[in-house]
XYZ file of C-alpha atoms in Angstrom:
520
model
C 77.211 234.524 -6.815
C 76.466 238.153 -5.814
C 79.900 239.486 -6.747
C 80.120 243.143 -7.716
C 82.392 244.273 -10.460
C 83.605 247.884 -10.328
C 83.881 249.550 -13.768
C 87.146 251.169 -12.692
C 88.641 247.709 -11.895
C 87.671 245.930 -15.098
C 91.361 245.796 -15.975
C 91.959 243.813 -12.740
C 89.351 240.954 -13.060
C 90.549 239.365 -9.827
C 89.026 242.255 -7.910
C 85.506 241.045 -8.727
C 85.655 238.417 -5.892
C 86.588 241.116 -3.388
C 83.217 242.877 -3.485
C 79.698 241.529 -2.996
C 76.168 242.777 -2.559
C 74.187 241.230 0.322
C 70.974 240.003 -1.221
C 67.667 238.950 0.387
C 68.113 235.894 2.512
C 71.782 235.600 1.425
C 73.752 233.006 3.323
C 77.315 233.778 4.317
C 78.836 231.023 2.280
C 77.831 232.703 -1.017
C 78.113 236.370 -0.220
C 81.470 236.715 1.578
C 84.118 238.717 -0.315
C 87.626 237.346 -0.274
C 89.547 238.799 2.606
C 93.081 239.142 4.007
C 94.758 238.379 0.656
C 97.844 239.974 -0.712
C 96.979 243.199 -2.526
C 96.542 242.581 -6.227
C 99.291 244.259 -8.292
C 97.883 247.176 -10.190
C 95.416 248.283 -7.567
C 96.212 251.277 -5.404
C 95.464 249.879 -1.969
C 94.749 251.981 1.101
C 96.241 249.347 3.390
C 98.846 249.942 5.980
C 101.854 247.588 6.268
C 102.720 245.138 8.969
C 105.153 247.640 10.601
C 102.277 250.146 10.820
C 100.026 247.536 12.399
C 102.637 246.759 15.065
C 104.048 250.150 15.832
C 101.208 252.479 15.058
C 98.180 250.505 16.126
C 99.348 248.326 19.001
C 102.711 249.605 20.316
C 102.404 253.384 20.188
C 99.552 253.779 22.694
C 101.796 252.560 25.538
C 102.315 255.804 27.455
C 105.580 255.621 29.347
C 107.725 254.324 26.528
C 110.179 255.653 23.993
C 109.002 254.218 20.675
C 112.084 253.890 18.435
C 111.885 252.846 14.754
C 115.029 251.526 13.139
C 114.743 252.596 9.551
C 114.122 255.620 7.260
C 112.474 258.567 8.896
C 109.474 258.333 6.572
C 108.254 255.136 8.264
C 108.263 256.811 11.644
C 106.636 259.994 10.449
C 103.844 258.064 8.709
C 102.923 256.418 12.022
C 103.114 259.475 14.204
C 100.117 261.339 15.633
C 97.572 260.132 13.070
C 95.463 258.667 15.804
C 94.516 260.389 19.094
C 95.953 257.828 21.534
C 95.878 260.024 24.576
C 97.323 259.217 27.947
C 97.309 260.471 31.524
C 101.052 261.239 31.587
C 100.637 264.415 29.564
C 100.554 262.462 26.275
C 104.256 261.723 26.293
C 103.890 259.093 23.524
C 102.133 261.623 21.245
C 104.626 264.439 21.630
C 107.671 262.700 20.336
C 108.687 260.194 17.708
C 112.023 258.564 17.335
C 113.827 257.192 14.281
C 117.410 256.120 13.533
C 116.987 257.884 10.122
C 118.640 255.310 8.026
C 120.230 256.609 4.779
C 121.580 254.951 1.673
C 125.032 254.639 3.182
C 123.713 252.648 6.087
C 122.022 250.210 3.657
C 125.458 249.514 2.241
C 127.566 249.444 5.420
C 124.958 248.587 8.074
C 123.310 250.573 10.792
C 123.719 248.622 14.013
C 126.308 251.003 15.485
C 124.079 253.976 14.763
C 121.096 252.181 16.287
C 122.949 251.627 19.567
C 124.008 255.280 19.671
C 120.406 256.378 19.033
C 118.991 254.221 21.798
C 121.483 255.600 24.337
C 120.913 259.201 23.217
C 117.151 258.787 23.558
C 117.386 257.564 27.120
C 119.749 260.348 28.002
C 117.372 262.884 26.485
C 114.509 261.577 28.607
C 116.123 260.456 31.883
C 112.724 259.803 33.509
C 111.713 257.293 30.873
C 113.339 253.902 31.397
C 111.367 251.759 28.872
C 111.621 251.491 25.074
C 109.905 249.670 22.270
C 112.149 249.047 19.243
C 110.596 248.416 15.826
C 112.203 246.919 12.771
C 111.354 248.314 9.301
C 111.731 246.865 5.827
C 115.059 248.472 4.974
C 116.944 247.401 8.107
C 115.347 243.921 8.033
C 116.513 243.375 4.518
C 120.129 244.247 5.325
C 119.983 241.953 8.378
C 120.584 244.383 11.268
C 120.279 242.345 14.517
C 118.177 244.697 16.659
C 117.732 242.058 19.308
C 121.433 241.861 19.966
C 121.804 245.657 20.062
C 118.899 245.902 22.537
C 120.534 243.402 24.786
C 123.890 245.167 24.661
C 122.237 248.367 25.755
C 120.354 246.616 28.638
C 123.564 245.033 29.771
C 125.328 248.370 29.892
C 122.266 250.235 31.320
C 120.584 247.720 33.756
C 117.953 250.302 34.816
C 116.343 250.298 31.386
C 114.178 247.680 29.657
C 113.693 247.349 25.902
C 111.036 245.470 23.977
C 111.990 244.423 20.419
C 109.340 244.007 17.698
C 110.557 242.366 14.514
C 107.684 243.321 12.250
C 108.952 244.898 9.065
C 106.411 246.109 6.528
C 106.591 242.958 4.419
C 105.890 240.668 7.438
C 102.251 240.126 6.401
C 99.726 241.005 3.692
C 98.477 243.974 5.670
C 98.815 245.735 9.015
C 96.892 242.853 10.572
C 100.110 240.800 10.164
C 101.837 243.331 12.369
C 99.125 242.947 15.038
C 99.867 239.268 15.156
C 103.632 239.788 15.358
C 103.612 242.315 18.238
C 101.010 240.369 20.213
C 103.115 237.300 20.374
C 106.400 239.150 20.684
C 105.080 240.963 23.803
C 103.925 237.646 25.318
C 107.197 235.872 24.604
C 109.469 238.635 25.798
C 107.727 240.599 28.564
C 104.666 238.939 30.088
C 105.574 237.292 33.331
C 108.661 239.541 34.045
C 106.953 241.950 36.464
C 104.585 241.511 39.425
C 102.223 244.449 39.710
C 100.200 245.027 42.885
C 96.803 243.293 43.108
C 94.160 245.327 44.919
C 90.902 243.508 44.210
C 89.365 240.029 44.147
C 88.287 240.738 40.601
C 91.154 241.461 38.196
C 90.995 241.896 34.407
C 93.190 242.887 31.473
C 91.256 245.139 29.139
C 92.574 244.103 25.774
C 92.198 245.513 22.324
C 91.468 249.133 23.218
C 93.801 251.985 22.335
C 92.288 254.927 24.276
C 91.276 256.877 21.257
C 90.255 260.303 22.737
C 89.750 258.477 26.065
C 87.831 255.288 25.089
C 89.835 253.130 27.511
C 89.297 255.464 30.425
C 85.539 255.414 29.886
C 85.430 251.634 29.970
C 87.910 251.374 32.853
C 85.655 253.686 34.884
C 82.683 251.266 34.402
C 84.801 248.324 35.546
C 86.099 250.227 38.587
C 82.571 251.177 39.603
C 81.785 247.496 39.546
C 84.704 246.804 41.952
C 86.968 245.333 39.298
C 90.720 246.100 39.083
C 91.943 246.805 35.589
C 95.482 245.378 35.865
C 96.466 246.529 32.410
C 95.132 247.939 29.233
C 96.538 246.457 26.024
C 97.598 249.033 25.084
C 95.632 252.310 25.374
C 96.994 254.457 28.202
C 98.830 251.284 29.184
C 101.918 251.214 31.351
C 104.852 249.115 30.127
C 105.436 247.438 33.515
C 101.671 246.833 34.095
C 101.517 245.099 30.761
C 104.385 242.879 31.781
C 102.110 241.591 34.580
C 99.225 240.518 32.386
C 99.659 236.957 33.593
C 98.142 237.817 37.001
C 94.674 238.702 35.663
C 91.597 236.515 36.260
C 89.981 237.425 32.973
C 90.898 238.947 29.641
C 88.137 241.289 28.457
C 88.658 241.650 24.702
C 87.280 244.595 22.673
C 88.965 244.538 19.264
C 89.346 240.956 18.231
C 91.146 241.772 14.990
C 94.051 243.465 16.713
C 94.434 241.559 19.985
C 92.774 238.126 20.036
C 96.157 236.530 19.511
C 97.524 237.545 22.913
C 94.241 236.615 24.608
C 94.318 233.135 23.112
C 97.947 232.581 24.123
C 97.371 233.900 27.655
C 94.656 231.170 27.926
C 96.990 228.473 26.710
C 100.002 229.471 28.804
C 98.364 230.854 31.960
C 94.791 229.573 31.896
C 93.240 233.076 31.714
C 89.831 232.932 30.069
C 88.770 235.324 27.304
C 85.515 237.244 27.184
C 84.626 239.275 24.116
C 82.671 242.528 24.649
C 81.425 245.548 22.728
C 81.768 249.133 23.941
C 79.624 250.817 21.300
C 75.834 251.210 21.483
C 73.482 251.100 24.493
C 72.374 247.523 24.067
C 75.693 245.845 23.136
C 77.499 247.800 25.926
C 74.866 246.921 28.515
C 75.035 243.295 27.534
C 78.815 243.408 27.755
C 78.972 244.918 31.217
C 76.463 242.298 32.373
C 78.641 239.462 30.892
C 81.643 240.721 32.837
C 79.457 241.106 35.881
C 78.134 237.561 35.609
C 81.677 236.175 35.374
C 82.537 237.682 38.820
C 79.144 237.521 40.368
C 78.696 241.264 40.126
C 75.392 241.378 38.266
C 73.823 243.933 40.615
C 76.711 246.262 40.234
C 76.648 245.935 36.481
C 72.873 246.559 36.312
C 73.123 249.603 38.489
C 75.547 251.246 36.048
C 73.375 250.242 33.077
C 70.277 251.693 34.641
C 71.954 254.928 35.688
C 73.695 255.554 32.411
C 70.670 254.649 30.301
C 68.385 256.972 32.225
C 70.863 259.785 31.867
C 71.675 259.467 28.119
C 68.922 257.580 26.385
C 66.652 260.657 25.876
C 69.458 262.437 24.095
C 70.098 259.419 21.831
C 66.433 259.271 21.027
C 66.427 262.962 20.157
C 69.146 262.426 17.586
C 67.751 259.077 16.318
C 64.465 260.812 15.256
C 66.475 263.237 13.108
C 68.857 260.632 11.633
C 66.328 258.073 10.586
C 66.896 257.071 6.980
C 70.280 258.769 6.630
C 72.468 256.649 4.305
C 75.958 255.784 5.484
C 78.991 253.907 4.230
C 80.666 252.126 7.023
C 84.289 252.107 5.934
C 86.361 251.938 9.156
C 89.062 249.374 8.403
C 88.881 246.723 11.121
C 86.605 245.562 13.914
C 84.275 248.600 13.799
C 82.945 247.050 10.603
C 80.978 244.609 12.773
C 80.868 246.530 16.044
C 78.835 249.265 14.322
C 77.106 247.526 11.359
C 73.861 246.672 13.179
C 73.758 249.017 16.134
C 73.949 252.304 14.193
C 70.807 251.152 12.333
C 68.954 249.801 15.325
C 69.735 252.641 17.776
C 70.233 255.669 15.438
C 68.038 254.694 12.466
C 70.936 254.976 9.958
C 70.795 252.906 6.770
C 74.092 251.144 6.100
C 74.548 250.956 2.298
C 78.190 249.691 2.306
C 80.728 248.087 4.546
C 84.444 247.536 3.860
C 87.629 246.497 5.540
C 91.160 247.301 4.489
C 92.879 244.528 6.483
C 90.202 242.415 8.042
C 90.069 238.593 7.867
C 87.167 236.382 6.788
C 85.911 236.405 10.362
C 85.532 240.198 10.291
C 83.673 239.997 6.952
C 81.445 237.220 8.271
C 80.316 239.185 11.286
C 80.056 242.424 9.393
C 78.008 241.081 6.454
C 75.800 239.092 8.825
C 74.948 242.235 10.821
C 74.564 244.800 8.014
C 71.398 245.420 6.044
C 70.314 243.738 2.850
C 71.508 245.451 -0.242
C 74.709 246.629 1.381
C 77.902 246.529 -0.755
C 80.743 244.820 1.103
C 84.272 245.438 -0.177
C 87.597 243.956 0.796
C 90.795 246.109 0.441
C 89.205 248.765 -1.767
C 91.278 251.172 -3.865
C 90.648 254.865 -4.174
C 88.869 254.581 -7.540
C 86.545 251.925 -6.206
C 85.684 254.098 -3.271
C 84.854 257.025 -5.566
C 82.682 254.796 -7.789
C 80.866 253.411 -4.747
C 80.091 256.870 -3.451
C 78.835 258.034 -6.811
C 76.624 255.018 -7.191
C 75.325 254.651 -3.607
C 75.051 258.400 -2.900
C 75.609 258.170 0.897
C 74.985 261.122 3.136
C 78.037 260.459 5.262
C 80.838 257.899 5.420
C 82.676 256.660 8.535
C 86.289 256.167 7.494
C 89.876 257.370 7.811
C 91.457 260.710 6.820
C 92.700 259.663 3.361
C 89.429 258.382 1.948
C 87.634 261.003 3.987
C 89.402 263.798 2.116
C 88.432 262.169 -1.163
C 84.876 262.046 -0.048
C 84.895 265.780 0.687
C 85.765 266.457 -2.954
C 82.634 264.577 -3.915
C 80.601 266.596 -1.339
C 80.043 263.585 0.878
C 80.489 264.262 4.541
C 82.815 261.948 6.553
C 83.453 261.252 10.142
C 86.827 259.903 11.248
C 86.124 256.274 12.284
C 89.714 255.689 13.351
C 90.655 258.754 15.445
C 87.099 260.263 15.897
C 86.037 263.823 15.318
C 84.881 264.660 18.881
C 85.314 261.493 20.915
C 85.364 259.339 22.829
C 82.633 257.355 21.253
C 82.604 254.436 23.620
C 80.315 254.294 26.604
C 76.754 255.558 26.912
C 77.660 259.239 26.741
C 80.141 258.532 23.974
C 77.497 256.948 21.874
C 75.405 260.067 22.150
C 78.540 262.094 21.232
C 78.890 259.938 18.122
C 75.221 260.633 17.193
C 75.784 264.342 17.679
C 78.769 264.286 15.306
C 76.756 262.454 12.692
C 73.880 265.009 13.062
C 76.289 267.964 12.779
C 77.940 266.398 9.681
C 74.681 265.700 7.898
C 72.948 268.997 8.694
C 75.998 271.264 8.478
C 75.028 274.692 6.999
C 78.546 275.017 5.610
C 78.256 271.646 3.886
C 74.943 272.793 2.330
C 76.549 276.035 1.164
C 79.386 274.059 -0.428
C 77.028 272.756 -3.087
C 76.005 276.162 -4.333
C 77.478 277.664 -7.506
C 78.059 281.294 -6.785
C 78.392 281.983 -10.500
C 74.772 280.844 -11.071
C 72.865 281.239 -7.770
C 71.555 284.745 -7.228
C 72.286 284.914 -3.471
C 74.391 282.025 -2.231
C 73.361 282.499 1.404
C 69.689 282.392 0.633
C 69.436 279.719 -2.052
C 69.630 276.081 -1.470
C 68.766 275.696 2.228
C 66.490 276.917 4.982
C 66.832 276.633 8.674
C 64.478 276.012 11.578
C 64.843 275.779 15.308
C 64.537 272.242 16.664
C 63.269 272.496 20.293
C 63.256 269.600 22.614
C 59.873 268.299 23.627
C 60.983 267.332 27.143
C 58.682 268.569 29.899
C 60.514 270.634 32.475
C 58.957 271.466 35.855
C 58.705 275.104 36.877
C 61.071 274.840 39.812
C 63.983 273.649 37.688
C 66.717 275.621 36.090
C 66.433 277.562 32.840
C 64.358 275.563 30.359
C 66.288 273.805 27.650
C 64.660 275.832 24.875
C 65.959 279.086 26.444
C 69.566 277.989 26.556
C 71.963 278.936 23.784
C 73.594 275.961 22.131
C 77.296 276.602 21.736
C 78.200 273.372 19.949
C 80.395 272.482 22.919
C 79.249 269.067 24.161
C 80.834 269.625 27.558
C 78.660 272.708 28.072
C 75.608 270.598 27.331
C 76.762 268.025 29.824
C 77.220 270.650 32.539
C 73.699 271.896 31.977
C 72.260 268.474 32.553
C 69.677 268.439 35.370
C 68.450 265.646 37.698
C 65.282 264.840 35.853
C 66.145 265.797 32.247
C 69.342 264.167 31.068
C 67.894 264.889 27.636
C 68.466 266.476 24.287
C 70.729 269.461 23.551
C 69.006 272.843 23.343
C 68.789 275.038 20.273
C 70.088 273.178 17.254
C 69.988 274.209 13.688
C 68.488 271.644 11.305
C 69.200 272.326 7.658
C 66.597 270.939 5.281
């Protein structure tokens, strides 16, 4: 068996079966690490809890909702603004967070009365918001507060409001994935079928499993609209509470992140007969194939192909420019959930990156199976890693950059390993054709950052820190530009602002950025 034992975890022998190295010709039955198990006592896990998976990942992106947590304020604070779930209503759900702020006295005497008071006060503070999601936490679940009954009391007294109750305390599952499951089914049981949104097209979908990180959902929704498809609801990025109550009227569920939202898709098929179609929004080839699959379902192949051709012609030259300069760069793909397998193959195939490790903090065996199958031979696959294992892996594998979250990312910085935020992005969105180029640009800027190069110099030993250790050269695009077009690319200053590059795009050269500094 190709199990990998970390030296730092020798005192926890069970950890050995949670990490494997993918060998040549390895079949999945012998190289899958154990996944979705309870965290082993003694290891410092990076996992989130089930409450985090329900409130932070699934619930909070809903835009026109007061998200109220019934528990200590720390639970709420930990799940506030750590992802960039933007919305088109001035980011209401990002600006405010709500907690009943349970104290020790409430654990003794109960907190139901305070909960009701908090709910009413929140609605009065925001009179234009008539919807609320109410989340249970460990503390109030353990003392038995009946949040369903309190929510119903408020709705009886205030008939203009509607409250969704999510009973997913932190201990409701081995990881945040347990919370995904809880909120998926709770939403379906409580709210789906209770509202009839307006149907404006012959082709209607729910876009499921996307959370509009820096605008991801809007990018994909734009493609669907250009095909003539109505996006009835987005579960839950930039999603409207009432639109999501009408999910039962869609003709197709288009699923992006299977780990977080396949549960509601499967149940919608059972209860309402709505089929499920899995797609991928990352990478030119996977995205093109996904748009075509949706097009084929509705008989809109021509419309899908027109988008693919237009976007590819516009953005592929830029992607190729970056790919030439990223070939052979070593990366650790440590994103947490579905990006493990959404990215494992395509960043190698389309950007030339070498994936030396993959991991998941809360994925199931299915995630590991797809991720390991897609990544390169020799990659180290890890389930539920702790901080010391991550440090040991970076020291052993010596990656140029890791794609992960803020906490392990900050640890990587101390080891002088660049990181990109795989959860909330650095400069997203990363979905879509343009987004994939934006991702490549962020990787390029991370790897070739002059500041990063300078950080490795020891000013107590190096004679002149600014002159020792690196050199720069101008990288000029080799695109041919006709005389009658605007200022040639090589004469344009590169500001580092991707939007400025986009505005400079011409009709016949949707190509590479202009002057870039490559540090060697």
